[in-house]
Amino acid sequence: MAKEQKKSLGESLAEEGIITAEQLKQAREEEKRTGQRLRNILVKMGLIAEEDLVALISEKLGLPRIELSNYLIDPKIVELVPEALARKYELIPVLKIGNRLTCAMVDPWNIFALDEIRAKTNLIIEPAVATESEIKQALNEHYGAKGSMEDLIKTIDEKKLGIEAGKEIDAKKLQGIVEEPVVIKLVNLIIMQAVKEGASDIHIEPEEEALNIRLRVDGMLHEISSPPKHLQSAIISRIKILANLDIAERRAPQDGRFTVNLEGRQIDIRVSNVPTIYGENVVLRLLDVSTALLGLGQLGFSQEILDKYSKLITRPHGIILVTGPTGSGKTTTLYASLAKINTVEKNIITIEDPVEYKLAGIRQIQVNPKVDLTFASGLRSILRQDPDIIMVGEMRDLETAEIAIQAALTGHLVLSTLHTNDAPGAITRLMDMGVEPFLASSSIIGILAQRLVRKICPGCKEEYTPAEEALKDIGLLNGRRTTDDGRRELLFYRGKGCAKCMNTGYKGRISIYELMLPDDKIRNAIVAKSPAEEIRKLACLAGMAVLMEDGIEKVKAGITTIEEVLRVTREE
């Protein structure tokens, strides 16, 4: 029945003109690949907003739409449905009148859920519709995840665990402590909260008299409730065991990884551990491998840059570089690019560190220095595999760069990344490595620079008038001026902060870009070893829109704020 519903939901969206038949086909292929529900994939692909999807389901099934943020649910009502069933079927009981229990559900058509809840409660179940994010938040709030860290810490008996404040625990004793249910649950709660908040990283940071935990959400770090200092060794050792690291080794850095499954999602967690003067500092990088990969059209490209870049990646040979600092979305852009040009006629091979997503039909190689499998050595081997397209995770050294250039000059399309501030800076970076200017000039066909800017939270978005200074910084002198077409006023928006966005005013991120396509003048400037600023001027004269300009367009569209664009584009 669930399969039939998915089909009818997709067809309903197509009939309403919300998605095309081709988009529905792509979503169903992604459904088969990941095992996720069709509705989740449609939302993650950006084909329909979660709110609009829920509204459509409500209309089609004739059920009420419940906004859970507006409901104060009686804990006694919640207790009617066991947590295991509520999480299994993604529902939350919200109201009981007589013998009727109203449940907000993600899948209100699921008759098996309705039957099981009815049998468990001996009540008539009346389904209502809510978004998946609202349901998950409500489940965590009402079944113990919110505030449960404090509650859990209160239940910990340090003497029973053998923990004494201020005293170091030996490795043998730690081995037993980390297997205690209370320690396991504490670590699980930290990871669950990070996943719930959409964090990319968890920072566990020892101080002299405290243990701080921070989550990186939308590129920014935020503090959360932290356990006491004396639980530091137990928490860190538990994570090290999960990542298959040596808990007895506390003086040397270690790296590992492990995988967890939360709410049907597979989360790959990479662990980095380094010793500090106050104990081991641990950073966990979270990667949701079940997430549907974004297409090029969903990343934030303006139509003009998208058209140029889409044409660029279909070229038969040459080097395309994607540049930007760490965490600017370069890998996501490369994956979307490969997905766009991946056909049965093309042999595509990648060498990455690490392989973040598995791409069907593409051979992917993981760097492994322990067996001398580096970017350079791997690239040499790839060239003997008859590739058409090669993706190198990063050009880190001269050897890798020279092999990539030779590959491009002998008929291969090569995609790679560099850590530079802008597109013209990539040329300078290659020359600093030792690449000959004439080789760079003849092999590079395009350089795409990018940054990630935070999007205004839709739940607390409001119109406002920016400060005069901010308008001057971004090149708009008047708070309200007409746009270039002269027909409407330019309005500015920001997020005032709410529970959905951790009171930041931002929720999610989108890319801004600049694309440099070298012409004859730029190539001559490269050969002449002209400075990056001179190359930038030539690129702008040739029509390149810089990062700031792309950011301004997203400000005008009400997607992000002036302050956010300035934050990521302002030069040091």
XYZ file of C-alpha atoms in Angstrom:
572
model
C 0.000 0.000 0.000
C 2.869 2.367 0.820
C 4.232 1.812 -2.660
C 0.869 2.656 -4.207
C 0.676 5.842 -2.135
C 4.100 6.963 -3.258
C 2.993 6.509 -6.833
C -0.226 8.448 -6.345
C 1.626 11.209 -4.480
C 4.113 11.593 -7.309
C 1.369 11.571 -9.901
C -0.629 14.139 -7.935
C 2.364 16.471 -7.908
C 2.864 15.972 -11.630
C -0.832 16.543 -12.356
C -0.748 19.756 -10.326
C 2.201 20.927 -12.433
C 4.426 21.144 -9.330
C 6.993 18.730 -10.805
C 7.605 17.409 -14.312
C 7.442 13.788 -15.413
C 11.222 13.813 -15.854
C 11.751 15.113 -12.323
C 9.421 12.427 -10.970
C 11.431 9.798 -12.851
C 14.709 11.098 -11.354
C 13.192 11.107 -7.868
C 12.005 7.511 -8.215
C 15.455 6.430 -9.380
C 16.918 8.093 -6.276
C 14.246 6.302 -4.208
C 15.454 2.940 -5.515
C 19.102 3.873 -4.925
C 18.781 5.117 -1.342
C 15.661 3.363 -0.052
C 14.287 6.689 1.159
C 10.644 7.683 0.806
C 9.694 9.503 -2.365
C 8.330 12.480 -0.417
C 11.679 12.965 1.369
C 13.577 12.831 -1.907
C 11.267 15.373 -3.566
C 11.867 17.794 -0.693
C 15.647 17.252 -0.593
C 15.868 17.714 -4.362
C 14.213 21.086 -3.905
C 11.274 20.179 -6.159
C 8.715 21.067 -3.504
C 8.885 22.669 -0.083
C 8.030 20.399 2.839
C 5.251 22.789 3.881
C 3.686 22.726 0.392
C 3.891 18.935 0.302
C 2.080 18.630 3.636
C -0.578 21.079 2.441
C -1.146 18.952 -0.670
C -1.442 15.728 1.377
C -3.861 17.453 3.733
C -6.002 18.567 0.795
C -5.909 15.221 -1.032
C -6.778 13.153 2.059
C -9.130 15.699 3.618
C -7.243 15.712 6.915
C -6.428 18.654 9.214
C -2.954 20.228 9.064
C -1.464 20.578 12.539
C 1.423 22.972 13.202
C 3.043 21.286 16.181
C 4.987 24.400 17.193
C 1.628 25.941 18.140
C 0.562 22.960 20.292
C 1.221 22.506 23.992
C 0.885 18.744 24.319
C -0.092 17.237 27.658
C 2.605 14.715 28.753
C -0.220 12.370 29.843
C -1.459 12.300 26.236
C 2.059 11.469 25.002
C 2.268 8.571 27.465
C -0.677 6.885 25.746
C 1.581 5.875 22.829
C 4.861 4.046 23.627
C 8.003 5.769 22.332
C 8.992 2.784 20.189
C 5.692 2.885 18.282
C 5.726 6.674 17.965
C 9.221 6.643 16.446
C 8.501 3.597 14.299
C 5.521 5.250 12.610
C 6.698 8.891 12.970
C 3.662 10.197 14.809
C 2.867 12.090 17.988
C -0.432 12.067 19.922
C -1.646 15.643 20.405
C -5.262 15.616 21.612
C -7.713 13.275 23.321
C -11.445 13.948 23.415
C -13.536 11.136 24.836
C -12.441 7.911 23.191
C -10.839 9.669 20.211
C -7.091 10.298 19.991
C -5.767 12.715 17.384
C -2.269 11.865 16.170
C -0.117 14.122 13.994
C 1.556 11.874 11.429
C 4.121 11.967 8.641
C 2.266 9.159 6.798
C -1.440 9.595 7.704
C -2.435 6.979 5.099
C -0.507 4.225 6.922
C -3.334 1.894 8.031
C -0.869 -0.449 9.766
C 0.190 2.390 12.065
C -3.421 3.338 12.758
C -4.373 -0.263 13.529
C -1.427 -0.869 15.860
C -1.901 2.398 17.777
C -5.647 1.688 18.048
C -4.943 -1.803 19.425
C -2.397 -0.428 21.903
C -4.542 2.449 23.217
C -8.075 1.037 22.770
C -8.997 4.417 21.297
C -10.304 5.576 17.945
C -7.357 7.139 16.110
C -7.971 10.279 14.088
C -4.955 11.110 11.896
C -3.771 14.644 11.149
C -0.912 15.888 8.960
C 2.379 17.484 10.084
C 5.796 17.897 8.510
C 8.501 15.317 9.135
C 10.762 17.895 10.777
C 7.956 18.942 13.154
C 7.234 15.316 14.074
C 10.902 14.547 14.738
C 11.305 17.638 16.867
C 8.176 16.760 18.838
C 9.343 13.168 19.338
C 12.672 14.345 20.698
C 11.043 16.949 22.919
C 8.340 14.728 24.406
C 10.162 11.391 24.573
C 13.223 12.654 26.363
C 15.887 13.940 23.960
C 15.442 17.600 24.874
C 16.802 18.331 28.281
C 17.549 14.628 28.765
C 21.291 15.189 28.907
C 20.867 17.159 32.122
C 18.460 14.519 33.449
C 20.838 11.718 32.480
C 23.828 13.394 34.129
C 21.832 13.679 37.365
C 21.374 9.905 37.387
C 25.080 9.148 36.997
C 26.672 7.667 40.090
C 30.370 8.529 39.734
C 31.365 6.259 42.626
C 29.559 3.327 41.023
C 31.359 4.021 37.746
C 34.678 4.376 39.565
C 35.150 8.006 38.522
C 36.754 10.484 40.886
C 36.921 14.180 40.008
C 40.479 15.342 39.337
C 41.888 11.815 39.015
C 42.942 10.206 35.754
C 41.381 6.847 34.932
C 43.652 4.054 33.721
C 42.915 2.368 30.397
C 41.854 -0.940 31.948
C 39.225 0.714 34.132
C 38.082 2.898 31.237
C 37.418 -0.204 29.141
C 34.714 -1.193 31.620
C 33.314 2.320 32.190
C 32.709 3.030 28.490
C 30.496 -0.067 28.229
C 28.182 1.218 30.982
C 24.672 1.937 29.571
C 24.663 5.470 31.013
C 27.903 6.406 29.171
C 26.661 4.844 25.939
C 23.399 6.781 26.210
C 25.214 10.045 26.930
C 27.337 9.743 23.771
C 24.278 8.691 21.773
C 22.397 11.772 22.966
C 25.206 14.077 21.860
C 25.189 12.515 18.392
C 21.363 12.513 18.215
C 21.185 16.205 19.056
C 23.810 16.998 16.414
C 21.864 15.083 13.761
C 18.585 16.705 14.849
C 20.092 20.190 14.546
C 21.576 19.392 11.125
C 25.159 19.809 12.378
C 28.118 18.997 10.143
C 30.579 18.663 13.043
C 30.659 17.964 16.788
C 33.497 19.575 18.760
C 34.335 18.046 22.138
C 36.749 20.488 23.729
C 38.466 20.020 27.108
C 39.201 23.115 29.185
C 40.995 23.332 32.535
C 37.813 22.996 34.579
C 35.152 22.186 31.988
C 34.302 20.055 28.982
C 32.672 22.095 26.218
C 30.586 20.666 23.389
C 29.850 22.739 20.298
C 27.961 21.924 17.092
C 28.749 23.421 13.698
C 25.421 24.243 12.078
C 25.324 26.030 8.707
C 29.035 26.725 9.041
C 28.848 28.377 12.487
C 29.672 26.878 15.904
C 27.034 26.864 18.657
C 27.423 25.724 22.253
C 25.063 23.098 23.658
C 24.563 21.662 27.129
C 27.801 19.988 28.163
C 28.529 17.190 30.657
C 30.792 17.815 33.683
C 34.588 17.691 33.363
C 34.957 14.423 35.282
C 33.039 12.548 32.538
C 35.554 13.693 29.907
C 37.631 10.488 29.788
C 34.556 8.247 29.654
C 32.917 10.199 26.807
C 36.063 10.530 24.705
C 37.045 6.899 25.253
C 33.569 5.748 24.218
C 33.927 7.663 20.950
C 37.428 6.238 20.420
C 36.112 2.695 20.855
C 33.332 3.340 18.320
C 35.969 4.632 15.863
C 38.268 1.647 16.566
C 40.988 3.834 18.095
C 43.418 2.975 20.892
C 41.984 4.318 24.164
C 45.335 3.801 25.916
C 47.085 6.175 23.488
C 46.540 9.744 24.681
C 49.720 11.453 23.478
C 49.438 11.092 19.700
C 46.751 12.183 17.209
C 44.440 9.452 15.917
C 41.842 9.279 13.140
C 39.007 6.827 12.662
C 35.409 6.494 11.580
C 32.164 4.696 12.379
C 28.591 4.588 11.123
C 25.307 5.004 12.990
C 21.705 4.611 11.860
C 19.302 7.193 13.228
C 15.637 7.412 12.250
C 16.282 5.443 9.071
C 19.254 7.596 8.087
C 22.798 6.272 7.751
C 25.265 8.756 9.267
C 28.957 8.287 8.490
C 31.054 9.826 11.284
C 34.759 10.624 10.865
C 36.665 11.103 14.105
C 39.795 13.212 14.614
C 41.503 13.144 17.994
C 44.463 15.316 19.087
C 46.110 15.726 22.507
C 45.935 19.144 24.199
C 47.193 20.443 27.542
C 43.776 19.777 29.128
C 43.063 16.412 27.536
C 42.130 14.973 24.176
C 40.239 17.249 21.777
C 37.837 15.359 19.518
C 36.051 16.522 16.380
C 33.409 14.356 14.723
C 32.483 15.111 11.107
C 28.938 13.956 10.309
C 27.937 12.922 6.805
C 24.416 11.761 5.985
C 25.165 9.238 3.223
C 21.452 8.532 2.684
C 20.843 12.145 1.608
C 19.900 12.574 -2.021
C 22.672 14.267 -3.993
C 21.831 17.754 -5.175
C 21.717 18.582 -8.865
C 23.563 21.558 -10.350
C 20.315 23.525 -10.516
C 19.819 23.229 -6.747
C 23.211 24.566 -5.614
C 22.613 28.279 -6.087
C 23.902 28.971 -9.606
C 22.460 32.003 -11.351
C 20.970 31.012 -14.687
C 23.781 32.735 -16.592
C 26.577 30.987 -14.685
C 24.690 27.667 -14.742
C 24.388 27.799 -18.543
C 28.097 28.571 -18.951
C 29.232 25.968 -16.428
C 26.924 23.248 -17.814
C 28.461 23.826 -21.229
C 31.977 23.861 -19.767
C 31.727 20.401 -18.160
C 30.732 18.848 -21.495
C 34.060 19.860 -23.066
C 36.098 16.802 -24.170
C 39.367 17.810 -22.494
C 40.984 20.376 -20.253
C 41.140 21.172 -16.542
C 38.227 22.615 -14.565
C 39.123 23.842 -11.081
C 36.651 24.494 -8.264
C 38.184 26.754 -5.630
C 37.349 28.061 -2.189
C 38.263 27.540 1.462
C 37.539 24.362 3.425
C 33.799 23.856 3.909
C 32.725 26.000 0.949
C 30.874 23.198 -0.864
C 33.492 22.355 -3.508
C 32.988 18.578 -3.256
C 29.211 18.938 -3.541
C 29.666 20.946 -6.744
C 32.033 18.340 -8.172
C 29.647 15.480 -7.365
C 26.759 17.360 -8.972
C 28.956 18.004 -12.021
C 29.855 14.327 -12.375
C 26.215 13.294 -11.986
C 25.295 15.702 -14.793
C 27.842 14.320 -17.291
C 27.727 10.657 -16.243
C 26.560 8.551 -19.190
C 27.186 4.986 -20.377
C 29.448 6.387 -23.112
C 31.846 7.919 -20.575
C 34.379 6.188 -18.319
C 34.612 8.342 -15.182
C 37.143 7.622 -12.437
C 37.764 9.605 -9.257
C 40.435 9.638 -6.595
C 39.251 11.213 -3.344
C 40.175 11.716 0.295
C 37.708 10.684 1.559
C 35.032 9.229 -0.726
C 31.979 10.978 0.708
C 29.179 9.673 -1.526
C 28.961 6.565 -3.677
C 28.129 7.435 -7.273
C 26.524 4.757 -9.446
C 28.415 4.031 -12.656
C 31.565 5.856 -11.520
C 34.752 4.175 -10.294
C 35.836 5.855 -7.077
C 39.242 5.393 -5.415
C 40.015 6.212 -1.791
C 43.446 7.712 -1.040
C 45.451 5.437 1.274
C 48.946 6.713 2.193
C 49.662 3.502 4.147
C 49.998 1.627 0.833
C 51.426 4.639 -1.036
C 48.111 5.344 -2.765
C 48.303 9.128 -3.005
C 46.619 11.570 -5.383
C 49.696 11.494 -7.608
C 50.252 7.705 -7.644
C 46.524 7.062 -7.973
C 46.265 9.501 -10.863
C 49.049 7.664 -12.716
C 47.148 4.390 -12.330
C 43.878 5.997 -13.430
C 45.483 7.074 -16.712
C 46.097 3.395 -17.502
C 42.358 2.671 -17.024
C 41.268 4.358 -20.278
C 39.297 7.184 -18.608
C 37.342 9.913 -20.360
C 36.790 12.043 -17.263
C 38.930 12.177 -14.123
C 38.089 13.818 -10.818
C 40.989 14.506 -8.441
C 39.785 15.420 -4.955
C 42.456 18.094 -4.484
C 45.626 19.358 -6.171
C 47.931 19.398 -3.166
C 51.375 19.298 -4.785
C 53.338 19.885 -7.964
C 53.481 16.197 -8.891
C 49.680 15.826 -8.842
C 49.211 19.107 -10.733
C 51.687 18.152 -13.479
C 50.116 14.713 -14.017
C 46.640 16.315 -14.166
C 47.866 18.852 -16.706
C 49.410 16.150 -18.901
C 46.138 14.208 -18.699
C 44.206 17.291 -19.811
C 46.621 17.953 -22.678
C 46.306 14.362 -23.913
C 42.542 14.353 -24.288
C 41.015 13.934 -20.828
C 38.612 16.148 -18.926
C 39.996 16.690 -15.419
C 38.030 18.178 -12.515
C 39.742 19.105 -9.274
C 39.807 21.568 -6.366
C 42.206 24.158 -4.963
C 42.127 26.174 -1.760
C 42.140 29.772 -3.020
C 40.061 32.845 -2.218
C 38.878 33.532 -5.770
C 39.068 32.207 -9.327
C 42.108 34.248 -10.517
C 43.960 33.234 -7.342
C 44.010 29.636 -8.588
C 46.540 30.605 -11.249
C 48.854 32.152 -8.649
C 48.479 29.055 -6.451
C 49.523 26.724 -9.288
C 52.552 28.870 -10.076
C 53.521 28.875 -6.399
C 53.476 25.078 -6.593
C 55.939 25.251 -9.492
C 53.608 24.722 -12.469
C 54.972 26.317 -15.639
C 52.751 29.242 -16.751
C 52.485 27.995 -20.355
C 51.197 24.606 -19.095
C 48.566 26.257 -16.894
C 47.543 28.558 -19.724
C 47.101 25.774 -22.247
C 45.317 23.260 -20.011
C 42.863 25.230 -17.815
C 39.483 25.809 -19.453
C 37.547 27.141 -16.465
C 37.871 28.098 -12.798
C 34.824 28.219 -10.525
C 35.195 29.941 -7.132
C 32.487 29.523 -4.531
C 31.370 30.242 -0.972
C 28.423 29.106 1.136
C 26.096 31.755 2.560
C 23.421 31.034 5.144
C 19.806 31.365 4.007
C 17.258 33.411 5.908
C 15.106 31.179 8.120
C 11.616 31.010 6.543
C 10.043 30.610 9.985
C 11.124 34.057 11.235
C 11.789 36.011 8.028
C 10.939 39.703 8.265
C 11.415 42.836 6.184
C 13.795 45.495 7.520
C 15.817 48.540 6.503
C 19.586 47.868 6.568
C 22.088 50.272 8.101
C 23.484 52.860 5.704
C 27.018 51.563 6.281
C 26.059 48.032 5.242
C 24.429 49.335 2.072
C 27.571 51.275 1.199
C 29.731 48.190 1.821
C 27.676 46.178 -0.631
C 27.321 48.966 -3.186
C 23.677 49.907 -2.611
C 23.513 53.440 -1.264
C 19.787 53.673 -0.505
C 17.771 51.432 1.759
C 14.891 51.519 -0.701
C 15.784 52.125 -4.283
C 14.209 50.885 -7.481
C 15.696 47.878 -9.157
C 17.336 48.095 -12.567
C 14.018 47.679 -14.358
C 12.575 50.644 -12.407
C 9.263 48.924 -11.769
C 9.432 47.804 -8.161
C 11.153 48.703 -4.943
C 14.056 46.693 -3.622
C 13.173 45.131 -0.262
C 15.545 43.626 2.279
C 14.894 40.729 4.646
C 16.447 39.061 7.663
C 15.539 36.379 10.203
C 14.699 37.671 13.669
C 15.496 34.287 15.288
C 13.258 31.427 16.381
C 13.402 27.905 17.800
C 13.648 26.373 14.327
C 16.931 28.168 13.577
C 18.494 28.108 17.073
C 17.679 31.837 17.244
C 20.265 32.636 14.556
C 17.858 33.904 11.897
C 19.360 31.492 9.372
C 18.426 27.977 8.259
C 20.330 26.099 5.558
C 22.948 27.345 3.111
C 23.282 28.147 -0.581
C 26.309 28.747 -2.791
C 27.478 31.938 -4.452
C 29.838 31.666 -7.414
C 32.219 33.370 -9.801
C 33.228 31.635 -13.027
C 36.378 32.572 -14.943
C 36.623 31.299 -18.501
C 40.151 32.102 -19.802
C 40.193 33.868 -23.177
C 43.269 34.771 -25.237
C 44.010 37.921 -23.195
C 43.816 36.004 -19.912
C 45.994 33.181 -21.290
C 48.610 35.692 -22.427
C 48.540 37.294 -18.968
C 49.086 33.863 -17.384
C 52.083 33.143 -19.619
C 53.457 36.606 -18.754
C 53.129 35.750 -15.028
C 50.819 38.714 -14.453
C 49.575 39.164 -10.870
C 46.172 37.800 -9.878
C 44.678 41.294 -9.703
C 45.537 41.920 -13.363
C 43.983 38.580 -14.358
C 40.896 39.482 -12.310
C 40.488 42.776 -14.208
C 40.713 40.990 -17.546
C 38.188 38.362 -16.404
C 35.732 41.067 -15.296
C 36.110 42.847 -18.640
C 35.316 39.506 -20.286
C 32.044 39.296 -18.309
C 32.922 37.498 -15.068
C 30.585 38.371 -12.175
C 32.534 38.234 -8.904
C 31.383 36.486 -5.722
C 30.108 39.730 -4.187
C 27.898 40.439 -7.204
C 26.362 36.965 -7.119
C 25.776 37.426 -3.396
C 24.039 40.782 -3.962
C 21.616 39.095 -6.371
C 20.688 36.599 -3.644
C 20.185 39.486 -1.212
C 17.837 41.134 -3.721
C 15.963 37.855 -4.079
C 15.411 37.700 -0.299
C 17.464 34.508 0.051
C 20.224 35.810 2.316
C 21.322 38.996 4.054
C 23.822 41.751 3.337
C 25.763 40.855 6.493
C 26.070 37.221 5.433
C 27.392 38.081 1.959
C 29.905 40.502 3.467
C 30.995 37.869 5.996
C 32.054 35.347 3.351
C 33.356 37.710 0.640
C 35.152 40.412 2.622
C 38.928 40.101 2.154
C 41.129 39.832 5.197
